[in-house]
XYZ file of C-alpha atoms in Angstrom:
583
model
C 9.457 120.535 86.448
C 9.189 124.231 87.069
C 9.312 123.951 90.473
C 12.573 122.047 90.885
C 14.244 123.835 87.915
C 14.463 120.803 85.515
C 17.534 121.271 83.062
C 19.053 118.162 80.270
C 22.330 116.858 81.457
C 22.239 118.942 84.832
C 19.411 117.759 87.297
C 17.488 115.613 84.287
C 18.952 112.585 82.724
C 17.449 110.533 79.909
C 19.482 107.154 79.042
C 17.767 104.908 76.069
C 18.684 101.372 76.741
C 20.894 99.269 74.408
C 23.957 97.561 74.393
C 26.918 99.587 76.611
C 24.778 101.823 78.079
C 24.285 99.664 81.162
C 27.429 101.484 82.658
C 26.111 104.719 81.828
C 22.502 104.439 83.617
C 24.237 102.973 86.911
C 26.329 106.291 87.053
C 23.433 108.187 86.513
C 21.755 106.290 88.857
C 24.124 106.874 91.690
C 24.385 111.033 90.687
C 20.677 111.239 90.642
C 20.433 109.333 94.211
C 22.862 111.457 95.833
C 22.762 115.045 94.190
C 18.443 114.331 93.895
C 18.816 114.473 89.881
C 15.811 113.187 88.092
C 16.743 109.931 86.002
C 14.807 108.635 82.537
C 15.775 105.112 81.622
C 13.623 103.999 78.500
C 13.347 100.277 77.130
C 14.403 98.539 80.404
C 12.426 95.965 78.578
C 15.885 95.461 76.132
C 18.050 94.457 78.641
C 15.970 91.424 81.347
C 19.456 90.479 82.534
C 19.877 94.258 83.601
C 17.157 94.452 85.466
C 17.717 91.959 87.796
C 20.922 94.846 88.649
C 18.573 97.184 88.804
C 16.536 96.015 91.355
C 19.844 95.326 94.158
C 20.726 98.906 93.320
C 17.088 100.061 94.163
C 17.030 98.213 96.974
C 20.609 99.417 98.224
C 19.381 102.846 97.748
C 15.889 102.331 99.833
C 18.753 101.089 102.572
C 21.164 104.446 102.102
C 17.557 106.692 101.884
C 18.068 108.705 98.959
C 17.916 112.402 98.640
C 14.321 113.464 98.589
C 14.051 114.893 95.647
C 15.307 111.946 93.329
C 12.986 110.436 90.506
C 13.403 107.139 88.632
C 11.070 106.677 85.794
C 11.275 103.539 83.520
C 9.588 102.896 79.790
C 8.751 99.594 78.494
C 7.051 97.438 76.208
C 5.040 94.695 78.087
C 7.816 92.235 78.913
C 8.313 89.059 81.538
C 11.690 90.026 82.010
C 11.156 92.878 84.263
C 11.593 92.022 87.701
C 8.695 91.800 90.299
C 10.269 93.780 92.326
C 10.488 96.371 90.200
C 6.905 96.183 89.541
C 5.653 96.368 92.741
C 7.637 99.370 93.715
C 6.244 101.352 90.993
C 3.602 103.754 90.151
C 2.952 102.018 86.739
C 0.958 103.715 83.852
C -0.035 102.571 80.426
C -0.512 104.151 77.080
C -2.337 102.497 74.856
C -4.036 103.658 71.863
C -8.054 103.892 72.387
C -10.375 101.218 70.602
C -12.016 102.342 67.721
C -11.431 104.089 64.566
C -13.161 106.816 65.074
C -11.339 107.540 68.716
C -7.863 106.605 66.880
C -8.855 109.189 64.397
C -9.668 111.944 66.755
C -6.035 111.210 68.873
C -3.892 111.235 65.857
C -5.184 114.390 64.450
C -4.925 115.769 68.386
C -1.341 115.433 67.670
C -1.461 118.855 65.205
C -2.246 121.560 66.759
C -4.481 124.300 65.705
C -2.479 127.229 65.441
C 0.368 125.153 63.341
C -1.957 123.349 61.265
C -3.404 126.600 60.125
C -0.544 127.970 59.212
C -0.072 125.123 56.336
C -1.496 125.515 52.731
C -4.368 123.459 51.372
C -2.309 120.604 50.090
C -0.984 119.505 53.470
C -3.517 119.911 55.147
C -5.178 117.163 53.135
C -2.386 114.924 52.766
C -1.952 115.722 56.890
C -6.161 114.132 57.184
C -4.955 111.161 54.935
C -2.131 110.146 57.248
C -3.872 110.342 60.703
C -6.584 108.634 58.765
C -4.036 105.731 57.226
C -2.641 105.819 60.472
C -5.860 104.791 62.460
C -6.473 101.988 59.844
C -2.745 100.643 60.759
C -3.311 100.865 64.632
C -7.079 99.626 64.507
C -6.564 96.450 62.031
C -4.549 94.396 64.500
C -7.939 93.682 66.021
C -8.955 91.750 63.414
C -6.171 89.079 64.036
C -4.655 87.028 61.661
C -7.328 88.300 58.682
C -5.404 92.108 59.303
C -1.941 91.132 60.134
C 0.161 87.830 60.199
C 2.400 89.487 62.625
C 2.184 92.432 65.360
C 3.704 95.549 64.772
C 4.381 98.396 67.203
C 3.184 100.863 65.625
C 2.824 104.483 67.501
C 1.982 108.052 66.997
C 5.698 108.974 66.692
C 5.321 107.699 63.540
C 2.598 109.396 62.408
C 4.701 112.287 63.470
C 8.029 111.707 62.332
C 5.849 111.235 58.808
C 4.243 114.633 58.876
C 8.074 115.859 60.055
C 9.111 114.156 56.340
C 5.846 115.777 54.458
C 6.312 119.217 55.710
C 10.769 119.414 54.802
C 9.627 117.329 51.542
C 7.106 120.193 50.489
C 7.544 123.554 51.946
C 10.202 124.197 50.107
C 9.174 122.522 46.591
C 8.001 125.460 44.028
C 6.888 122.000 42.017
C 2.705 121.846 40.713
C 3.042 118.264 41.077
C 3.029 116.595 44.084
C 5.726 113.443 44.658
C 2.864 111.071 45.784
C 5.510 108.092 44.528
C 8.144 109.841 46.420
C 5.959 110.320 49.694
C 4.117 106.896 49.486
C 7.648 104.900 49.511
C 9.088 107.327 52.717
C 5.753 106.374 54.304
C 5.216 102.668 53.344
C 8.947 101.747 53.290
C 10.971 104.138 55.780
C 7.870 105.030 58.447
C 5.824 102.659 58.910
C 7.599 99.701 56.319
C 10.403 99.846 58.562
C 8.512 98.056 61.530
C 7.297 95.554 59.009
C 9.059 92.279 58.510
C 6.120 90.118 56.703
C 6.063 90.710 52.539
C 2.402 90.530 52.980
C 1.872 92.642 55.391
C 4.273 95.326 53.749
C 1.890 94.391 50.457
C -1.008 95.415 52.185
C 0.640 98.632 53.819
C 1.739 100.040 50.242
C -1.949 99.065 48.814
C -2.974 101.545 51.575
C -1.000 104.162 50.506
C -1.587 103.530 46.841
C -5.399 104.048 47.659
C -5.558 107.365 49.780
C -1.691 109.362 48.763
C -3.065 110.430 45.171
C -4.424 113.481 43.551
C -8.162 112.827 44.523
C -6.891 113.761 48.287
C -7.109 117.038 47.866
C -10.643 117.410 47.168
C -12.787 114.801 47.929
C -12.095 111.312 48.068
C -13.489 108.435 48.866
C -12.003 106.874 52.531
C -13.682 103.647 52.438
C -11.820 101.617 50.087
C -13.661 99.387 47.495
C -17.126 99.593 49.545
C -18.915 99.916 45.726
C -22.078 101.956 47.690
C -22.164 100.116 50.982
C -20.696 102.976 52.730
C -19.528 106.296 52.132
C -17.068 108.405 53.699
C -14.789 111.333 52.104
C -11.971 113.217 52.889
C -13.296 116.636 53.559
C -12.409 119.809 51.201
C -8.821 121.505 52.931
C -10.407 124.235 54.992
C -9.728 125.175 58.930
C -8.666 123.124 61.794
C -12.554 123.217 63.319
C -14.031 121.680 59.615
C -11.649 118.569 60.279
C -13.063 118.099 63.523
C -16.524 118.060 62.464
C -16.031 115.703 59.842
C -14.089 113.083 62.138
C -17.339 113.565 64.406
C -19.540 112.805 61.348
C -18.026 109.793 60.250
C -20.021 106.654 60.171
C -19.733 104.323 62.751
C -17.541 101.685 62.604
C -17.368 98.754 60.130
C -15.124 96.322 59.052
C -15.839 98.313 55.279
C -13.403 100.951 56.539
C -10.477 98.663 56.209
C -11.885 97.362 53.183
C -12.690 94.207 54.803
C -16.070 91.940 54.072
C -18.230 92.842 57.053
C -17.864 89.261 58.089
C -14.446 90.151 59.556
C -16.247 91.584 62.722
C -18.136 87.962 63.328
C -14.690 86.284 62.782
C -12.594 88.322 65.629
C -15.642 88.520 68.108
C -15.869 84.644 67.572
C -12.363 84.380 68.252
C -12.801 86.852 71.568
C -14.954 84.561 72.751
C -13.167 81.325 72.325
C -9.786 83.024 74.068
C -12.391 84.062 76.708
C -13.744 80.591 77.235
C -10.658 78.839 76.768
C -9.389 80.561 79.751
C -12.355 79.864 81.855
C -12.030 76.282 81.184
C -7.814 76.366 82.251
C -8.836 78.357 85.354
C -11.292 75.914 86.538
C -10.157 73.808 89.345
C -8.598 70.636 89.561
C -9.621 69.758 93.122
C -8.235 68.350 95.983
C -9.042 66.961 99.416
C -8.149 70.720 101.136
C -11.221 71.848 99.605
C -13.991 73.136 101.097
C -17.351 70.743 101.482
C -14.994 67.856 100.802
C -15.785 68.012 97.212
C -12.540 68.503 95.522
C -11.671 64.749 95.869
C -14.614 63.898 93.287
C -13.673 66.663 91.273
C -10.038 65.225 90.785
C -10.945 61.461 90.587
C -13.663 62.666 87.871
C -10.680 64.544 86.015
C -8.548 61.925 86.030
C -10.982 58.793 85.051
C -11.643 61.365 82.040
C -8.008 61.696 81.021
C -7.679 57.879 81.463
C -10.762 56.759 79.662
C -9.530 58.763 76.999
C -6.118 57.802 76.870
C -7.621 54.292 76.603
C -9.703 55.164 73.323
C -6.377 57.019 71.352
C -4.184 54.339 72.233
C -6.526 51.461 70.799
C -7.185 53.682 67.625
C -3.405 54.789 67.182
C -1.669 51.642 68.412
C -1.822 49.388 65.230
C -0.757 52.660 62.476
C 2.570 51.755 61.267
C 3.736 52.557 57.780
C 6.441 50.036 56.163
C 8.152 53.140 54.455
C 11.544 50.608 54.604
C 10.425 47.634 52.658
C 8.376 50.344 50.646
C 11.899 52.204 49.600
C 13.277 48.358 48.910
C 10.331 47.624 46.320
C 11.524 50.237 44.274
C 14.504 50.961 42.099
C 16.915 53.521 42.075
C 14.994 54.964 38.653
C 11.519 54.310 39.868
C 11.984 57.013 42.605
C 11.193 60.206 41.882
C 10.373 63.381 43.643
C 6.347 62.074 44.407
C 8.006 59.059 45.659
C 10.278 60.802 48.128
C 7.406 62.752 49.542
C 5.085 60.021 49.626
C 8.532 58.416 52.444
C 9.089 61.223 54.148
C 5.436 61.534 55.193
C 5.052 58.396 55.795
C 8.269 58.708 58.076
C 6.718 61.807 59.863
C 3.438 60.168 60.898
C 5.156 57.227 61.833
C 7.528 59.246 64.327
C 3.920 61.446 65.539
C 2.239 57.433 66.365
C 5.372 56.294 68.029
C 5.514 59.066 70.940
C 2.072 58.525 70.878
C 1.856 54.851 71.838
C 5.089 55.865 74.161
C 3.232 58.608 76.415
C 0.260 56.985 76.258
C 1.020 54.023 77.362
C 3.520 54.920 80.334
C 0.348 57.174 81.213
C -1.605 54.204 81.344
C 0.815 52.594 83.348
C 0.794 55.623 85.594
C -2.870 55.576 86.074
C -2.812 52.277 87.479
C -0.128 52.836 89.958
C 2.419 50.839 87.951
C 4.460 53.551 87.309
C 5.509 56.959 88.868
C 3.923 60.433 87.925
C 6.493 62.430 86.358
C 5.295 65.928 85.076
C 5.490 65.136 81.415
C 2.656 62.584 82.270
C 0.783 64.762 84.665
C 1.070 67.514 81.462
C -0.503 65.121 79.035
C -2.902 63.609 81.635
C -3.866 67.369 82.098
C -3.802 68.008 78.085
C -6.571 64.993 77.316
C -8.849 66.572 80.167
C -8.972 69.836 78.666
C -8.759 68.485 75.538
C -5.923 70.224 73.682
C -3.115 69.152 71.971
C 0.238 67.893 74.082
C 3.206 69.277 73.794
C 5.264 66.808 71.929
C 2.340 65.667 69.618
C 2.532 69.330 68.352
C 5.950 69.501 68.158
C 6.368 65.981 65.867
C 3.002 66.565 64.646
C 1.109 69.340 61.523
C 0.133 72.299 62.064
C -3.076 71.928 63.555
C -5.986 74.264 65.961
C -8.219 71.581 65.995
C -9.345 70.631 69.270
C -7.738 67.137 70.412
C -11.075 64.818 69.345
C -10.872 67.025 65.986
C -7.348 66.398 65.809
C -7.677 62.599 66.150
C -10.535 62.451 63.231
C -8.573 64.476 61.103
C -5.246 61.933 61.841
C -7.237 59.330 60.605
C -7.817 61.075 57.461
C -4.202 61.836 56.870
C -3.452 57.758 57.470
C -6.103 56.839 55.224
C -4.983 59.459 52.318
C -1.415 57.794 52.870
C -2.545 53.878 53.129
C -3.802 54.794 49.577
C -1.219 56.418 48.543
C 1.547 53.437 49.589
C -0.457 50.863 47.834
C 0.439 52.487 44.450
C 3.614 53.879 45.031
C 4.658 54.703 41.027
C 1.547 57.211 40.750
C 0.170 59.732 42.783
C -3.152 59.938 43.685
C -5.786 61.571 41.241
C -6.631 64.199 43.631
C -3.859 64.718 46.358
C -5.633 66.847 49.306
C -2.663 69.041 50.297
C -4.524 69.435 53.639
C -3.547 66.140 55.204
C 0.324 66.264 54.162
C 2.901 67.088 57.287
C 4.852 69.478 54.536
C 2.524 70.505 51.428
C 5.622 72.990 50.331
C 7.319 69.656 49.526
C 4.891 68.300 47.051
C 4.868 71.208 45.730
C 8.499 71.417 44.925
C 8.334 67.717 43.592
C 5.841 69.531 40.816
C 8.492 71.719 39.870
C 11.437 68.621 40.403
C 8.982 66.761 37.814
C 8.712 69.480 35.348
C 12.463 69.950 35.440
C 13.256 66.342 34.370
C 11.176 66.845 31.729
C 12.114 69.953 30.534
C 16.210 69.445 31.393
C 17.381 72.669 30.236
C 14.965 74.662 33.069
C 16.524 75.278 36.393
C 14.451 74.746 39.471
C 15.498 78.118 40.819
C 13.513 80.019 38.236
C 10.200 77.888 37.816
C 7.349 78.810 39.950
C 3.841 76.559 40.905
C 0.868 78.450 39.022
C -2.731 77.377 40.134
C -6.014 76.755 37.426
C -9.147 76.518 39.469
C -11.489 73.736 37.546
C -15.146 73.255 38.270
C -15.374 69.401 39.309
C -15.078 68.574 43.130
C -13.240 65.676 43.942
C -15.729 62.858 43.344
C -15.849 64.500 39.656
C -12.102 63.380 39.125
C -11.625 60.710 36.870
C -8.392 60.644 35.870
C -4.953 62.356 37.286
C -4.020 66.102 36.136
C -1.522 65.852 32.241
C 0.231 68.106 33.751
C 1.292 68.803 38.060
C -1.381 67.393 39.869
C -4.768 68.248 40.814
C -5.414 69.053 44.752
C -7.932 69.669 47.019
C -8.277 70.598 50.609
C -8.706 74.470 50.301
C -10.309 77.019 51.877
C -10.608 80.769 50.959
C -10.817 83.036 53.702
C -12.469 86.817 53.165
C -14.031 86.283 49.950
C -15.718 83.093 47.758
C -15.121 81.975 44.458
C -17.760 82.052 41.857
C -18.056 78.823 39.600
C -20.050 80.256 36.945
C -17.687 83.021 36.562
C -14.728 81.193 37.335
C -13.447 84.741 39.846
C -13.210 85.625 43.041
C -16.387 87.378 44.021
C -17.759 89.033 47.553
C -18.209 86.323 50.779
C -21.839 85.758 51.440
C -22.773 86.715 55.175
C -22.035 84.920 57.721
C -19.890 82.516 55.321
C -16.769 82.432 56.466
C -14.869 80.147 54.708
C -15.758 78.661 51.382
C -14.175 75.068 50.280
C -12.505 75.895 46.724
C -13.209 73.040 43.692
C -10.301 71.341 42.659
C -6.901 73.385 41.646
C -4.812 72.214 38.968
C -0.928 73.020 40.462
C 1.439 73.244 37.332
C 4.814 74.618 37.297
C 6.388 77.260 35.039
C 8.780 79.547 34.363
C 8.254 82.727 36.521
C 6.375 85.268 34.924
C 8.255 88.665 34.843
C 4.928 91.152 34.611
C 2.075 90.300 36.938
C -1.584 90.448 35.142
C -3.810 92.649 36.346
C -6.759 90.380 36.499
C -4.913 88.007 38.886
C -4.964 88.189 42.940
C -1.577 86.372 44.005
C -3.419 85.346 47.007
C -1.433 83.603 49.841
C -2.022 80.082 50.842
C -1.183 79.071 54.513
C -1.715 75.220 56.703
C -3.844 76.959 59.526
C -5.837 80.267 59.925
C -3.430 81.706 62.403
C -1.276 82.353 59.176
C 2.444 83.312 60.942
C 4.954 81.056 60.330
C 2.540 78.316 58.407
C 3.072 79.899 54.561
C 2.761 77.267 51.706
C 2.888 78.571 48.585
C 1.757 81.779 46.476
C -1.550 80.859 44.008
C -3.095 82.837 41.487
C -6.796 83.331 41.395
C -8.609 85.361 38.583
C -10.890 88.569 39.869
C -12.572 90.919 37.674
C -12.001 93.349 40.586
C -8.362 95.043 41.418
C -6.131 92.827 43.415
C -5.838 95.724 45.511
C -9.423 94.849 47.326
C -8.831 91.075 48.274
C -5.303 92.484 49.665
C -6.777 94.814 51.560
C -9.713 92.049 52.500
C -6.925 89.837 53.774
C -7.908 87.329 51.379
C -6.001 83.843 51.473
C -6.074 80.282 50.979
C -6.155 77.762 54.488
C -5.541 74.239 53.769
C -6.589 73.138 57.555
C -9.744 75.817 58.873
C -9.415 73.917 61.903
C -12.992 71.972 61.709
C -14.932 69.526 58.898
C -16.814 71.292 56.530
């Protein structure tokens, strides 16, 4: 830059991608190619249809030769949009923030340097710690998958420093004894960092964060391992020089799942699920075969593939063939009074499985047709033929079917389970079933609205608007059921994820090691009015259909803990109604 006598708006032009500014980057483009100007274009990734421009004028100006001393650089997010082309003619570097806490901490606190660090009092210099230290929790708790975050966020060390920007206008200038810790945690948690967060839980979790480490106790010595009640230790060191933090990020423990204020079972449940992705792959890249293939064995391989996928195809369609539910003459046996909200539910699953076992039959059996040279391949059928070798799920199954990660031989046990639960179910069709496992519905949210429908017929002067489903946890399993629930309904088919419920105590308690999920007794689902305080001995925990969480939330329930809330949101505590095996 020295050399060539970079200046802004002369020689150097930066252009941030966005709508309209297309225009602008091909006229700096054209300057820069000509005159030798260095060009910046950033987030080529927000504008794929661009790009494909892009690349013709690159490859116009490779024909002209440009002047020697012109320099394209591009930023972008990781994107399939971006040309090859592009790609290949590119020096391409990544940034990526390095794995571990303790190496996040080190690089975020990099960002301050010594000579302007020292030159801040006491208090932020401590509050300055907390946020590289908040900040490392935030990048380093995507790793734990679903159980830190039901959604990815791009979170990056401009925000760490736009934050300390905030801290340093918000304080230098205040005469105030009192720190604004409400003021500062809702700039951080809402503005910073809140603002790349679209989830309510995730936000929940973020402001817990903030509640814990942006207090008073900050500025001498607090604990930074949230809720670890003597497992581990680790505080904030007392405000001194630039070379004290430094030691004290060396001496930190090494790394647990504590530090998040997670159960240390965490770390078994993302290495497990390393090693599935790992596998999984392994498994797609095998291959298929073919007569090309060297040693002549590739013909076995693909006849063996295919009498797999056919033998298989055989079993489903014998099991699946005969499931039909009469949900018309059903609706005809009833009167217009005898239906009620259970009753509607009770149709409208009946209606969804029946659609799931009709393209069933339909693929299957043109497959079968296929197989024996009846019928044309067409590459739906060569995708399902392809699906029951590997043994996952087909495309249209998932998309008429539940939410599922079962494996497809899983899948098919727990379908059975789901047609049983509703063959019961049809055969009385004015009750519902003592114990309704909420697990093996298509939509749980909607028997859980027909609570509330119920309660508001019998309580006429309630809206439905305002009521809400609040969840008792009994003792009795399911076999210990004798009679249906006085009020709601009782259901089963619950799992809690990051911590276990204690029977004797009737609270949520501490997972046991190695336990990852623990099947909950029976829950007694009432509806009420909404409650306008929340009680501080109740977790609102979240209950979702699969344990990839995103996009598969049910309903909010309310568990009783004799710790704070805070530590099973911070835990990533929840409720999965399908764990994705049999317990």
């Amino acid at each position: 830059r020295k050399i060539i006598q970079l200046q802004a708006n002369a020689n150097y032009h930066n252009v941030a991608m966005g709508q309209g500014q297309d225009v602008v980057a091909m006229l700096k483009l054209d300057l820069g190619h000509k005159e030798g100007h260095w060009v910046m274009l950033q987030n080529i990734h927000l504008m794929p249809g661009w790009c494909v421009e892009l690349e013709k004028r690159l490859d116009a100006f490779a024909a002209e030769n440009s002047h020697p001393v012109f320099r394209l650089f591009l930023s972008a997010d990781p994107s399939t949009g971006i040309p090859i082309g592009i790609l290949e003619r590119s020096i391409k570097l990544t940034n990526e923030p390095p794995q571990g806490l303790s190496a996040n901490l080190r690089r975020s606190f990099a960002l301050f340097s010594k000579d302007d660090f020292e030159e801040r009092d006491s208090r932020i210099k401590a509050i300055i710690f907390g946020l590289c230290h908040f900040h490392s929790l935030m990048i380093e708790r995507k790793k734990f998958g679903p159980l830190g975050y039901n959604m990815k966020y791009p979170f990056s060390s401009g925000d760490l420093r736009d934050s300390a920007s905030v801290l340093y206008n918000y304080l230098e200038g205040s005469t105030s004894v009192k720190l604004p810790w409400e003021d500062l945690r809702y700039i951080f948690g809402e503005i910073m960092y809140g603002g790349h967060i679209v989830d309510d839980w995730d936000r929940e979790m973020c402001k817990r964060y903030l509640h814990y480490f942006m207090q008073d106790d900050l500025l001498d010595e607090q604990e930074m391992v949230p809720y670890a009640e003597g497992k581990m230790s680790w505080k904030s060191p007392v405000p001194g020089p630039h070379e004290k933090y430094l030691e004290h990020i060396e001496a930190m423990p090494p790394e647990s799942p504590l530090f998040f204020g997670m159960h240390p079972n965490a770390e078994i449940g993302f290495r497990t699920v390393q090693c599935r992705r790992l596998f999984g792959t392994l498994q797609s890249l095998q291959p298929r075969g073919g007569p090309g293939e060297a040693g002549g064995g590739g013909g076995g391989a693909e006849a063996s593939s295919a009498g797999q996928a056919e033998e298989l195809c055989g079993e489903i369609l014998d099991e699946v063939r005969d499931v039909r539910f009469q949900t018309e003459e059903a609706s005809r046996t009833l009167g217009d009074e005898e239906k009620g909200p259970y009753q509607f539910v009770l149709l409208q699953e009946c209606d969804c499985m029946n659609g799931l076992v009709r393209e069933m039959v339909r693929g299957l059996g043109e497959l079968q047709l296929g197989f024996r040279g009846e019928l044309t391949m067409s590459e739906q059928m060569e995708q399902l033929a392809d699906a029951l070798h590997l043994e996952t799920l087909p495309t249209w199954w998932v998309k008429l079917g539940f939410p599922s990660t079962r494996p497809l031989r899983s899948w098919l046990v727990n379908l059975k389970e789901r047609c049983a639960q509703l063959e019961d179910w049809i055969t009385e069709l004015l009750t519902i079933p003592k114990v309704v496992d909420l697990a093996k519905l298509f939509s749980p949210q909607s028997f859980l609205t027909a609570i509330k429908q119920v309660y508001c017929q019998q309580n006429q002067q309630v809206e439905l608007d305002k009521l809400q489903v609040f969840t008792e946890v009994t003792k009795r399993d399911v076999k210990q059921v004798d009679t249906a629930a006085r009020e709601g309904a009782f259901v089963t088919g619950t799992y809690l994820e990051g911590a276990r419920w204690d029977l004797n105590a009737n609270s949520l308690e501490d997972s046991k090691p190695k336990e990852m999920f623990m099947r909950m007794p029976v829950i007694n689902c009432k509806a009420g009015l909404q409650l306008e305080r929340e009680d501080k001995n109740v977790y609102i925990c979240p209950t979702y259909c699969v344990p990839t969480r995103s996009g598969y939330f049910v309903f909010a329930a309310q568990l009783r803990t004799k710790q704070p809330p805070a530590k099973w949101v911070l835990a990533g505590v929840a409720l999965i109604l399908d764990i994705g095996y049999n317990q």
